[in-house]
CSV table of N, CA and C in Angstrom, one decimal:
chain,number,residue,atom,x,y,z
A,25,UNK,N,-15.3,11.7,11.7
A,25,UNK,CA,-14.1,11.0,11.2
A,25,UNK,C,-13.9,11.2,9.7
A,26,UNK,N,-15.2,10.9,9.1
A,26,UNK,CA,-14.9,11.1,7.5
A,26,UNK,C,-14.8,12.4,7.5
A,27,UNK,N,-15.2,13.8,7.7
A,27,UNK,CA,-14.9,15.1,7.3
A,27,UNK,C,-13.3,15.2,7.9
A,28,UNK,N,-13.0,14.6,8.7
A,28,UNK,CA,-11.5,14.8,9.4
A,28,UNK,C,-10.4,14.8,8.5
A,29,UNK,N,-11.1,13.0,7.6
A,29,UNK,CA,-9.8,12.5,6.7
A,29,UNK,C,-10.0,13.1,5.3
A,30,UNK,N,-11.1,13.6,4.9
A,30,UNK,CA,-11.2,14.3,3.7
A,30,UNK,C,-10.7,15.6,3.9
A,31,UNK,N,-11.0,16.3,4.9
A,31,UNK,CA,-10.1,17.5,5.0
A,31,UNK,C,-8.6,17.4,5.2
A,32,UNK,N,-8.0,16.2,5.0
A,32,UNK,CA,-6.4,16.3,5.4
A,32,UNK,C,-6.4,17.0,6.8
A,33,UNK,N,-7.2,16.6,7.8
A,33,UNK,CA,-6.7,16.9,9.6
A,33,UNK,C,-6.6,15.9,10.4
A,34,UNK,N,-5.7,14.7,9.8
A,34,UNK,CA,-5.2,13.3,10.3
A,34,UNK,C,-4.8,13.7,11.7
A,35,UNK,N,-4.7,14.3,12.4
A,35,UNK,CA,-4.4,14.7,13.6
A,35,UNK,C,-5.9,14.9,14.6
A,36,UNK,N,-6.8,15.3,13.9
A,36,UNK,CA,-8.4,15.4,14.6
A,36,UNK,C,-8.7,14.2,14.3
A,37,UNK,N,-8.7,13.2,13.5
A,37,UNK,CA,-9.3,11.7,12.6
A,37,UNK,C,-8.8,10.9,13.6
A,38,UNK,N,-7.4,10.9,14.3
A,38,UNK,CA,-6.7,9.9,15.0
A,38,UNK,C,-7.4,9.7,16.3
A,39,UNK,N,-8.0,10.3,16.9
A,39,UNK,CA,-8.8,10.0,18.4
A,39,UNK,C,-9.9,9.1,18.4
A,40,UNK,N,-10.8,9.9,16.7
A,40,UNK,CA,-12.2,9.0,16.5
A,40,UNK,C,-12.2,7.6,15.9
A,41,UNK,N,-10.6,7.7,15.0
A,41,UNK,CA,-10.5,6.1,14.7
A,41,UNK,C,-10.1,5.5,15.4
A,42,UNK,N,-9.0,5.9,16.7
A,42,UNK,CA,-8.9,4.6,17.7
A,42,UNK,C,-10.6,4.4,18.4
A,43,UNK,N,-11.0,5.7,18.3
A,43,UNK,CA,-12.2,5.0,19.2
A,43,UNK,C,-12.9,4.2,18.4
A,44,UNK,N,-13.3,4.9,17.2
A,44,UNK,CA,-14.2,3.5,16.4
A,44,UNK,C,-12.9,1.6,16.3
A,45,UNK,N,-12.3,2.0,16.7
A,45,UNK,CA,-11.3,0.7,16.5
A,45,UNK,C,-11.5,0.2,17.7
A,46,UNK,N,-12.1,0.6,19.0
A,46,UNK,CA,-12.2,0.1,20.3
A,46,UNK,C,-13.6,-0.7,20.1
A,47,UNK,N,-14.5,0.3,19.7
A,47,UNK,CA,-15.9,-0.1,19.8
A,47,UNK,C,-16.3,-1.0,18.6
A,48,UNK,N,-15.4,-1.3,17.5
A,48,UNK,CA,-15.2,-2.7,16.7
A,48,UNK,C,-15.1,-4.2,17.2
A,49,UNK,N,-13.7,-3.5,18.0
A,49,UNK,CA,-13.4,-4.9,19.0
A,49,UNK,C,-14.1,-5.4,20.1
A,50,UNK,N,-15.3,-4.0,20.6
A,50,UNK,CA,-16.1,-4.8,21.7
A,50,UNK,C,-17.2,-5.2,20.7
A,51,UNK,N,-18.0,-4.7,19.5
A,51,UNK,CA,-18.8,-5.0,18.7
A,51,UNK,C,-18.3,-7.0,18.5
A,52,UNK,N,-17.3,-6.8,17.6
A,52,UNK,CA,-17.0,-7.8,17.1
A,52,UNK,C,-15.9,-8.5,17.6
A,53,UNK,N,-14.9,-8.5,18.4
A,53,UNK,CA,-14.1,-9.1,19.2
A,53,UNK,C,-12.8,-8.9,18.8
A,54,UNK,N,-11.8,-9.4,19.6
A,54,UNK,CA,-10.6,-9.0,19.6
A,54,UNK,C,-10.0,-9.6,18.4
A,55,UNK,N,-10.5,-11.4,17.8
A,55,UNK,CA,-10.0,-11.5,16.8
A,55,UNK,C,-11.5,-12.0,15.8
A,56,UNK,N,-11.2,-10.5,14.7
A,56,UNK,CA,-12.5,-10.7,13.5
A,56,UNK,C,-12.2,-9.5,12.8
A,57,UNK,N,-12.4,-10.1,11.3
A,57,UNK,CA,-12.1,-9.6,9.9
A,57,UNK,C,-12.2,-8.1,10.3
A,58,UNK,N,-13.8,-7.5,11.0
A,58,UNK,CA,-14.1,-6.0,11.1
A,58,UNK,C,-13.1,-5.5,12.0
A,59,UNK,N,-12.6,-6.1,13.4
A,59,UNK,CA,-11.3,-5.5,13.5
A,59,UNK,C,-10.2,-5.7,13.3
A,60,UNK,N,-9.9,-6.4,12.4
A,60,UNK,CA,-8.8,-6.6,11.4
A,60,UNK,C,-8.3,-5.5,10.6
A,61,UNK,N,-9.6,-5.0,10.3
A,61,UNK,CA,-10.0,-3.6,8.7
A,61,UNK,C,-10.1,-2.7,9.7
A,62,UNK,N,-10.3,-2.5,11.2
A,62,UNK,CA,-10.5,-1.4,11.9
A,62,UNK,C,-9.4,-0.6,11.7
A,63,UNK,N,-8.4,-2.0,12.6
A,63,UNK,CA,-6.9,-1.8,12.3
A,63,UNK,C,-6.0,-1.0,11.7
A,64,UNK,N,-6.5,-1.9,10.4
A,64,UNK,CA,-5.3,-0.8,9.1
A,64,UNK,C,-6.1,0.1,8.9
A,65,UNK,N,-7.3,0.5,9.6
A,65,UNK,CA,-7.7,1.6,8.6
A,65,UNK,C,-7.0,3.0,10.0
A,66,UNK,N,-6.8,2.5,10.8
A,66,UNK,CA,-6.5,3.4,12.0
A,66,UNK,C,-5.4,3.5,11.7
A,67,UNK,N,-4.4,2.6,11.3
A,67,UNK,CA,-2.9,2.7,10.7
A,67,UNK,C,-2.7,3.5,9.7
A,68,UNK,N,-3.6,3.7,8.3
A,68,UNK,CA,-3.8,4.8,7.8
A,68,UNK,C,-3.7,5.9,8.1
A,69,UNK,N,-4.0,6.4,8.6
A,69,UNK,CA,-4.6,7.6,9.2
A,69,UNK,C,-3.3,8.1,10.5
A,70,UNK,N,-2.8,7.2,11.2
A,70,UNK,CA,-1.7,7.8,11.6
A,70,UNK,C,-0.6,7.6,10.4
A,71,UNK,N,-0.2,6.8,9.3
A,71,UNK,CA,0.6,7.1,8.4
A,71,UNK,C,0.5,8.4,7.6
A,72,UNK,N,-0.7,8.5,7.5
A,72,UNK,CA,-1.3,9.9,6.8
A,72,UNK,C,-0.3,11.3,8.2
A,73,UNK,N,-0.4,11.1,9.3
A,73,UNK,CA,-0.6,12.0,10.4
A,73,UNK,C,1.1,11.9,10.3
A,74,UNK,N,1.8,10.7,9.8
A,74,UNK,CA,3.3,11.4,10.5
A,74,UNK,C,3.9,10.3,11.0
A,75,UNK,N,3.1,9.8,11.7
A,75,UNK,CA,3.3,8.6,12.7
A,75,UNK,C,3.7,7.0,12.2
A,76,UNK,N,4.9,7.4,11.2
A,76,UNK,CA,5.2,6.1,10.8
A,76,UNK,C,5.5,5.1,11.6
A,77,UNK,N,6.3,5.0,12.8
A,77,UNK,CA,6.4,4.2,13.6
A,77,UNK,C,5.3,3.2,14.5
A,78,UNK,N,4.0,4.3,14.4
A,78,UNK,CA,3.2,4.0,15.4
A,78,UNK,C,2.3,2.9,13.9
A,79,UNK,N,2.5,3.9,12.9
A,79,UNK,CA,1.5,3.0,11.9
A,79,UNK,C,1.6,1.8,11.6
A,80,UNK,N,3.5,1.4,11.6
A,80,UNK,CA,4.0,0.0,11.1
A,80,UNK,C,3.3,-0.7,12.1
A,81,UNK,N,3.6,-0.6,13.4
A,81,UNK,CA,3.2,-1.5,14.7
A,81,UNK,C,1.7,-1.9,14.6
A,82,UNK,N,0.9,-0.8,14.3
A,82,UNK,CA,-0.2,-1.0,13.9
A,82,UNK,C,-0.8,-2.2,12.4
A,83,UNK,N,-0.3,-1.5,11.3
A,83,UNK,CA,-0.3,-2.4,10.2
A,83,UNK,C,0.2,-3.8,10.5
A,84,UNK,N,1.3,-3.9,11.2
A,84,UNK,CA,1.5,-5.2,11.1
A,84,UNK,C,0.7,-6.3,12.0
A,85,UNK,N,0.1,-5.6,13.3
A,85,UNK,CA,-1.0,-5.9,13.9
A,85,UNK,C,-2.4,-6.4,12.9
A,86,UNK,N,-2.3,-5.5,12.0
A,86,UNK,CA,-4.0,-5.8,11.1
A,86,UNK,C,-3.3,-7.4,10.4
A,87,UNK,N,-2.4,-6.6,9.8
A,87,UNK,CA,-1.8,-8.3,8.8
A,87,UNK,C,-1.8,-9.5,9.8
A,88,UNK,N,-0.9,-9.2,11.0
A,88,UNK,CA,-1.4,-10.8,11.6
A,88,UNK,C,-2.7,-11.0,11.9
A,89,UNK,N,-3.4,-10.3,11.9
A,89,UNK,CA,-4.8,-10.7,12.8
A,89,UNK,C,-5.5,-11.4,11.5
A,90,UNK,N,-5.1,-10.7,10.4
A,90,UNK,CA,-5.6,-11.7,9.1
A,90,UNK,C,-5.5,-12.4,8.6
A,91,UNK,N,-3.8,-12.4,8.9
A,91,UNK,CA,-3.2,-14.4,9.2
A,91,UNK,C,-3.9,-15.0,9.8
A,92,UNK,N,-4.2,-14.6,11.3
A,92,UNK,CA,-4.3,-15.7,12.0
A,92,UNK,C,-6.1,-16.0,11.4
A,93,UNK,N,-6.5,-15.4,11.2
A,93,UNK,CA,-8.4,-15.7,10.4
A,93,UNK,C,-8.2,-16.4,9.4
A,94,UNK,N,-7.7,-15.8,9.0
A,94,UNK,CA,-7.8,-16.3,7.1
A,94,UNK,C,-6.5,-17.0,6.7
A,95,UNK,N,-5.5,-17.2,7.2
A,95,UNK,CA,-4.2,-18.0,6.4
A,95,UNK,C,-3.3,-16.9,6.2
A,96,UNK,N,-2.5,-17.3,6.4
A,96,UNK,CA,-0.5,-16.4,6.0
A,96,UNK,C,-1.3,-15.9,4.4
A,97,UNK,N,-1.5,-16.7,3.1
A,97,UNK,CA,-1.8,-16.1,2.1
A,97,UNK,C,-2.8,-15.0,1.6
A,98,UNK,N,-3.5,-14.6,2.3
A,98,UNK,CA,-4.7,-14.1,2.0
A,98,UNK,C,-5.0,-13.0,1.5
A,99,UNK,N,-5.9,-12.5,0.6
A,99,UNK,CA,-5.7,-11.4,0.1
A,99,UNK,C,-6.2,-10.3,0.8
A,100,UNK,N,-6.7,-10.6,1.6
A,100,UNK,CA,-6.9,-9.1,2.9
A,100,UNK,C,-6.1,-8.5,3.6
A,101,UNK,N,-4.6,-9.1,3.7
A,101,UNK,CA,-3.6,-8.4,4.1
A,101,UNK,C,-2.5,-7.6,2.9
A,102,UNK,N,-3.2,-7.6,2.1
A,102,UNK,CA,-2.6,-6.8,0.6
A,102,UNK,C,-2.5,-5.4,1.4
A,103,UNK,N,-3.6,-4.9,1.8
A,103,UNK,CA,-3.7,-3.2,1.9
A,103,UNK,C,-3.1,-3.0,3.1
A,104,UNK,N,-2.9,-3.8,4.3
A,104,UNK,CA,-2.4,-3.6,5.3
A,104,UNK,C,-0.9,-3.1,5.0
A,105,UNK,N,-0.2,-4.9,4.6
A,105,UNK,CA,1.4,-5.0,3.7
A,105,UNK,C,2.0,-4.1,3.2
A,106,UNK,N,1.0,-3.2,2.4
A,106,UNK,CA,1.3,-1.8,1.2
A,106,UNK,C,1.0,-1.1,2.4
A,107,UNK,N,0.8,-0.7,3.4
A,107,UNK,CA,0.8,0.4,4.6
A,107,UNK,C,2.0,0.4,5.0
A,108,UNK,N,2.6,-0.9,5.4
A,108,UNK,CA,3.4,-1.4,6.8
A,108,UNK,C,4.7,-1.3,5.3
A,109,UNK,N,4.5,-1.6,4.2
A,109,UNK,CA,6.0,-1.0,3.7
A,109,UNK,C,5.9,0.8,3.5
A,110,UNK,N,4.8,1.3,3.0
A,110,UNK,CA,5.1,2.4,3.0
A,110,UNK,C,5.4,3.7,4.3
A,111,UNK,N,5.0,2.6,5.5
A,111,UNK,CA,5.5,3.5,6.8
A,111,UNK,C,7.1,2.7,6.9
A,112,UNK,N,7.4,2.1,6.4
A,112,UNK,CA,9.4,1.6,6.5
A,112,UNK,C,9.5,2.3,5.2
A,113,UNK,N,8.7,2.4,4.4
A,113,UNK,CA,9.7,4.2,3.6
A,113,UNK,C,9.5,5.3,4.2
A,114,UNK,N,8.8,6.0,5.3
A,114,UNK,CA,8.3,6.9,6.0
A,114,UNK,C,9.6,6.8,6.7
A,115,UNK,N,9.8,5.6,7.7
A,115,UNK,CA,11.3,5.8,8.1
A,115,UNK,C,12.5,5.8,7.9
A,116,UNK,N,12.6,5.6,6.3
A,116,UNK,CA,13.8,5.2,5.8
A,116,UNK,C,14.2,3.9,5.9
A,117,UNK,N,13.6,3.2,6.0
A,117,UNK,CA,13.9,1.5,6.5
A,117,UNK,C,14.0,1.1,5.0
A,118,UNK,N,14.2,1.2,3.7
A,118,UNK,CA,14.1,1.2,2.6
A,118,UNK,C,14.4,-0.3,2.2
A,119,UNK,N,15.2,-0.9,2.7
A,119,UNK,CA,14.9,-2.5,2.2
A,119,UNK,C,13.9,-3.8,3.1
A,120,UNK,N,13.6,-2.6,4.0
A,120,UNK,CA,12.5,-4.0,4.8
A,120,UNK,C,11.0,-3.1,4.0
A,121,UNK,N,11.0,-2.3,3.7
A,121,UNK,CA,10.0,-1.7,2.1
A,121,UNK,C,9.8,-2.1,1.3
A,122,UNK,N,11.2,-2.6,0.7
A,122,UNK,CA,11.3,-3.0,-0.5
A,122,UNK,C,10.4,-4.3,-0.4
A,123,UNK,N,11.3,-5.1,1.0
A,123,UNK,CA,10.6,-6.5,0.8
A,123,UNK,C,8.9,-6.9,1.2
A,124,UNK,N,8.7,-6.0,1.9
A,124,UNK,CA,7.3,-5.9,2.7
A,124,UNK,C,6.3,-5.9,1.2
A,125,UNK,N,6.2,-4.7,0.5
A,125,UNK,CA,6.1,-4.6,-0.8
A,125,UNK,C,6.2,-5.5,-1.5
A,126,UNK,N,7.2,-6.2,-2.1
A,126,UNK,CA,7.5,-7.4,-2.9
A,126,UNK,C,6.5,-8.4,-2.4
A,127,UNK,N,6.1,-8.7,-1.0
A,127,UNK,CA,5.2,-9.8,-0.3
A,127,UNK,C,4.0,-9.4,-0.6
A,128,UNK,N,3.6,-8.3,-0.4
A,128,UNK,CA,2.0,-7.9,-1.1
A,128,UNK,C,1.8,-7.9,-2.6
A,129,UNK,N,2.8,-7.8,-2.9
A,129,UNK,CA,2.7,-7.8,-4.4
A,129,UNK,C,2.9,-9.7,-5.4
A,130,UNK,N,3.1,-9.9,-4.3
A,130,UNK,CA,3.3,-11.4,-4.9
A,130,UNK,C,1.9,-12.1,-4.3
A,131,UNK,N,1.3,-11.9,-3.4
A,131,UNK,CA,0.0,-11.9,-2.9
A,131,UNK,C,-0.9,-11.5,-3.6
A,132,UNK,N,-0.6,-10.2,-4.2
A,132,UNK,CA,-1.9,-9.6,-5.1
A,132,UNK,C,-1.5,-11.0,-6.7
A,133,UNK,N,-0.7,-11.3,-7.0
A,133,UNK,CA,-0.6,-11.8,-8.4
A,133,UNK,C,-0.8,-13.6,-8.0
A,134,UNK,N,-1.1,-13.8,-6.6
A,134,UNK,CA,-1.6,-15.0,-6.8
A,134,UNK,C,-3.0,-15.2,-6.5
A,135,UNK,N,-3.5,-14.0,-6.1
A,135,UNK,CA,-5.0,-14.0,-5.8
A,135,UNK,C,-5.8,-13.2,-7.5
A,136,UNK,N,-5.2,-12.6,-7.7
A,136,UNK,CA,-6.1,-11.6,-8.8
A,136,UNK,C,-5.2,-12.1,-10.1
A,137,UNK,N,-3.9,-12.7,-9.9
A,137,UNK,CA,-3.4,-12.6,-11.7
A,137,UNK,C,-2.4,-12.1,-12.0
A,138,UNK,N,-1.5,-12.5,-13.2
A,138,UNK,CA,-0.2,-11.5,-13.0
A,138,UNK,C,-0.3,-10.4,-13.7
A,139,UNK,N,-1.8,-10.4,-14.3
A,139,UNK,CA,-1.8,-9.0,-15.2
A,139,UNK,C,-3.1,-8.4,-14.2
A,140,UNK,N,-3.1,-7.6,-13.6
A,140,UNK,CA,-4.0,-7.2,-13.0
A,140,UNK,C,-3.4,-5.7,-12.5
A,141,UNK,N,-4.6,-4.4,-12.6
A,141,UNK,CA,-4.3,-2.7,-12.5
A,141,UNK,C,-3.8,-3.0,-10.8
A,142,UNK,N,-4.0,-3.4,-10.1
A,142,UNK,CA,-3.8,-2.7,-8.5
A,142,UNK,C,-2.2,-3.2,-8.4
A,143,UNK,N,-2.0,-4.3,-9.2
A,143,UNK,CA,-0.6,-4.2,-8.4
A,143,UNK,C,0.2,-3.1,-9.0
A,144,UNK,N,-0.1,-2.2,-9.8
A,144,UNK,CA,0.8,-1.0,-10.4
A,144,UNK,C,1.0,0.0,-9.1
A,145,UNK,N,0.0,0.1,-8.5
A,145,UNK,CA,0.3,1.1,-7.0
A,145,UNK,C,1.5,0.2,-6.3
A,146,UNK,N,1.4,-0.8,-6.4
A,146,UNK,CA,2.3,-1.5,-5.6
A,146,UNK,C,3.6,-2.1,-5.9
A,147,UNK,N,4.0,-1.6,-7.5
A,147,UNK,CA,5.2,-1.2,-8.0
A,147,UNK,C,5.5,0.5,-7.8
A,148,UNK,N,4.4,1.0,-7.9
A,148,UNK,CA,5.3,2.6,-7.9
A,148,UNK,C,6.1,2.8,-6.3
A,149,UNK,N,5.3,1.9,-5.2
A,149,UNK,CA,5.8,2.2,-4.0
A,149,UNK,C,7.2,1.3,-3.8
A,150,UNK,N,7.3,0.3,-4.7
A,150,UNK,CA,8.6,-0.7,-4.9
A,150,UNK,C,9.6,0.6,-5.4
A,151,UNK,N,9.2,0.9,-6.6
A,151,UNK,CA,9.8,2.0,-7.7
A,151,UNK,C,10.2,3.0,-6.3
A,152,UNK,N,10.1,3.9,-5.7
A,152,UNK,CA,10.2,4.6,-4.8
A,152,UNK,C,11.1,4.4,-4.1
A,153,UNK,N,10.9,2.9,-2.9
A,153,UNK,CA,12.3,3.0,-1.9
A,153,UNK,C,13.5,2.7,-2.6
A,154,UNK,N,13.2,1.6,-3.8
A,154,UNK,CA,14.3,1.3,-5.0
A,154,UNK,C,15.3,3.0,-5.2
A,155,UNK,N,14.3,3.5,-5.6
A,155,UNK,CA,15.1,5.1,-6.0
A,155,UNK,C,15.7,5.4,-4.8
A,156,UNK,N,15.3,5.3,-4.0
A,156,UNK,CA,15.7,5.8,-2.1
A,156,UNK,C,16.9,5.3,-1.8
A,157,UNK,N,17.0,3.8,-2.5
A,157,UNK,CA,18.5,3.2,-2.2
A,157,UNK,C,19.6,3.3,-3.5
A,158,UNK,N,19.3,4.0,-4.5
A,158,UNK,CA,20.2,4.6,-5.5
A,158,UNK,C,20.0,3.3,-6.9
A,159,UNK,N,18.9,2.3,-6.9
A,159,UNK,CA,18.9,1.5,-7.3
A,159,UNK,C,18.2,1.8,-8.9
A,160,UNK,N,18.7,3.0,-9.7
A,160,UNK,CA,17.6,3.9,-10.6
A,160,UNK,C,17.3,2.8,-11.6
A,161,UNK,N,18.1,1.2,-12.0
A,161,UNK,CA,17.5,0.7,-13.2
A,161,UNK,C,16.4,-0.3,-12.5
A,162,UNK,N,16.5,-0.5,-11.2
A,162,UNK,CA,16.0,-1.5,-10.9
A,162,UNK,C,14.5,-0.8,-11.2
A,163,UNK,N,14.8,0.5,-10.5
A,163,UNK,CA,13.1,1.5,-10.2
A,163,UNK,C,12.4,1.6,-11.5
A,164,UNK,N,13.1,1.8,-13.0
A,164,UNK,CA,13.0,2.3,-13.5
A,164,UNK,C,12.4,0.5,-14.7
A,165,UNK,N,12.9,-1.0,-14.3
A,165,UNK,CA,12.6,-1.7,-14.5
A,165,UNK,C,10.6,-2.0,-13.8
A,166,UNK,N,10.6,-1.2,-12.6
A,166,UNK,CA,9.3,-1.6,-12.0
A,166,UNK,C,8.2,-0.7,-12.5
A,167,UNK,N,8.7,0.7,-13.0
A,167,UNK,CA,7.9,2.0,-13.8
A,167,UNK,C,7.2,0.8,-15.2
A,168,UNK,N,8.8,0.6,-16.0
A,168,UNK,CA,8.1,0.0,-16.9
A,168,UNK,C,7.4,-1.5,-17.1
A,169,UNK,N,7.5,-2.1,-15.9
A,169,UNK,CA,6.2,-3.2,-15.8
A,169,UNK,C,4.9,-2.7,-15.5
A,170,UNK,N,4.7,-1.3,-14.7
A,170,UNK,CA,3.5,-0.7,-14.7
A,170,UNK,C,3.0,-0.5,-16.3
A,171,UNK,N,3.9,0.2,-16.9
A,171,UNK,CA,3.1,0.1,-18.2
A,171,UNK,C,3.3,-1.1,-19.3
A,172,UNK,N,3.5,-2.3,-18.6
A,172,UNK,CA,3.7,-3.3,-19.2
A,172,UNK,C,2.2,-4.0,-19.3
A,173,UNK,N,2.0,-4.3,-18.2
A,173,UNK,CA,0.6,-4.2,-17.9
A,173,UNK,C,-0.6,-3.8,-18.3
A,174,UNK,N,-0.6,-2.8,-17.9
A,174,UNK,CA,-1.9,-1.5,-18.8
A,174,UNK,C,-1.6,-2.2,-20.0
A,175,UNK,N,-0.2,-2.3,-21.2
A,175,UNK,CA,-0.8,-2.4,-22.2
A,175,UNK,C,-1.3,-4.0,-21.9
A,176,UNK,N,-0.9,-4.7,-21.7
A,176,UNK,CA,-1.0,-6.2,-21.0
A,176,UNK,C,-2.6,-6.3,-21.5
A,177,UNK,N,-3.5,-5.7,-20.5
A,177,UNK,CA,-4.3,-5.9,-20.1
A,177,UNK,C,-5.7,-4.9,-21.2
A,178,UNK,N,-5.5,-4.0,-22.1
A,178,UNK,CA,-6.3,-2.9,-22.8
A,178,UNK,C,-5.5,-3.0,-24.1
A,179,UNK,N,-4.3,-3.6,-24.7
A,179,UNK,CA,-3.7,-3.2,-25.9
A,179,UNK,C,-3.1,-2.1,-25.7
A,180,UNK,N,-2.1,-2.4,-26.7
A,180,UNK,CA,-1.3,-1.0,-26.9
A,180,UNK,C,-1.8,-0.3,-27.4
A,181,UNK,N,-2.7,0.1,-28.3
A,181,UNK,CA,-3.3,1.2,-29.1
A,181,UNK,C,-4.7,1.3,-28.5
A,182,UNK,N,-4.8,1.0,-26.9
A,182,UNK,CA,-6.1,1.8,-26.6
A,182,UNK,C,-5.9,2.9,-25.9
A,183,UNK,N,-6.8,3.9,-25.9
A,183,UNK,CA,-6.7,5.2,-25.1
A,183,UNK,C,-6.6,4.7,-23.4
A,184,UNK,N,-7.0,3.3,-22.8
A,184,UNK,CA,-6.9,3.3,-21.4
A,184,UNK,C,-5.5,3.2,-20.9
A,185,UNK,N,-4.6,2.7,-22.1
A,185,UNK,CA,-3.1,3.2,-21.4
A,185,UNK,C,-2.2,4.3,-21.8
A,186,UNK,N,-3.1,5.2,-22.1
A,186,UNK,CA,-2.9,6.4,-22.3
A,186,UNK,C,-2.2,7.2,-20.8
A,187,UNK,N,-2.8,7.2,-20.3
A,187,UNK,CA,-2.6,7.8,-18.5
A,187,UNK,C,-1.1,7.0,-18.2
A,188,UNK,N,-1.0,5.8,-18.2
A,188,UNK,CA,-0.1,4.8,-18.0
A,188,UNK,C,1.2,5.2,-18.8
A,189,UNK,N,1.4,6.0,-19.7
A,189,UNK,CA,2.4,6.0,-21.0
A,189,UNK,C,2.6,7.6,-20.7
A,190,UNK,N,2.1,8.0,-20.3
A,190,UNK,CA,2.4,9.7,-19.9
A,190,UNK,C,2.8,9.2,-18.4
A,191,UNK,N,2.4,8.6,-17.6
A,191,UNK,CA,3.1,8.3,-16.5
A,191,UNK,C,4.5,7.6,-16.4
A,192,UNK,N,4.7,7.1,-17.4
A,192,UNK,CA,6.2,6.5,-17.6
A,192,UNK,C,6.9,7.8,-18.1
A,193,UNK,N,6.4,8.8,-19.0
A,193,UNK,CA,7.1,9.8,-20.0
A,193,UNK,C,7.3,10.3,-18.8
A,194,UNK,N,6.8,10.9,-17.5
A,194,UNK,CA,7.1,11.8,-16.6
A,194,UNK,C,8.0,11.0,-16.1
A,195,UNK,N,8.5,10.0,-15.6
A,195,UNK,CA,9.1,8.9,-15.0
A,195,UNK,C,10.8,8.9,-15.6
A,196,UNK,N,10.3,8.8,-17.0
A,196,UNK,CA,11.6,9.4,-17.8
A,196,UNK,C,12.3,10.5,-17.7
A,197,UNK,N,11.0,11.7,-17.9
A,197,UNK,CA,12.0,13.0,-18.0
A,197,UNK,C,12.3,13.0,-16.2
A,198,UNK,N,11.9,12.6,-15.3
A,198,UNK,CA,12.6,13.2,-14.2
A,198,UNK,C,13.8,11.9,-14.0
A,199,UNK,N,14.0,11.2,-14.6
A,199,UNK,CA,15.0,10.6,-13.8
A,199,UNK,C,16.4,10.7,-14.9
């Protein structure tokens, strides 16, 4: 399974992750955290494969099962959430993306902080369906909270928002 997904052949990975996702749920049962994580991680892997349809159904499967464990709030359904919007950009579904996104990301900033690196993945994928719906200042307001942040979080004059400030300059010259 891991040589499958490191080689990019999400199409050979997809048989051994449902099966390890089967033998999770007889390991650990139908409802528990390990097949919760079996879940999204099997949703992965067909999102990776193509299968955005198949992945949302899936993702949104792992998120409730982590509701129903752990509470509607919880920060284990962050990685699922950022699946299940980025397979509704997979299908063009661009504002149930937008908002899917927006819920993980308001989840990551009440578990971890409002200055915190992970939720920047989870504006560039906001930043994206935003551009998808022609929305360029909105996108271009969520680019620059990414590097609002980094400096937020390291100073503006440190080399760690270096990466972050060349990623906005690209951000600019292409749009």
């Amino acid at each position: 399974l891991t040589y499958s997904v490191n080689a990019q052949k999400y199409d050979q990975a997809l048989p051994l992750a449902e099966r390890v996702t089967k033998l999770i749920k007889v390991e650990f049962g139908e409802k528990s955290l390990e097949t919760a994580g079996s879940i999204s991680n099997f949703a992965e892997i067909q999102r990776r494969a193509g299968f955005y349809e198949e992945a949302g159904i899936s993702f949104l499967a792992s998120v409730e099962l982590f509701r129903e464990i752990e509470g509607t709030a919880t920060s284990t359904a962050i990685v699922p959430l950022i699946g299940l919007g980025v397979s509704y950009h997979g299908l063009g579904n661009y504002p149930q993306a937008l908002a899917v996104l927006e819920e993980a990301r308001s989840i990551n900033r009440r578990h971890f902080g409002l200055i915190n690196e992970d939720q920047i993945t989870i504006l560039d994928h906001i930043s994206n369906s935003l551009i998808r719906m022609k929305r360029y200042e909105d996108a271009g307001r969520q680019k620059l909270a990414g590097l609002d942040i980094m400096e937020r979080m390291h100073g503006s004059d440190s080399i760690k928002v270096l990466p972050a400030i060349y990623k906005h300059a690209r951000w600019l010259r292409g749009s």
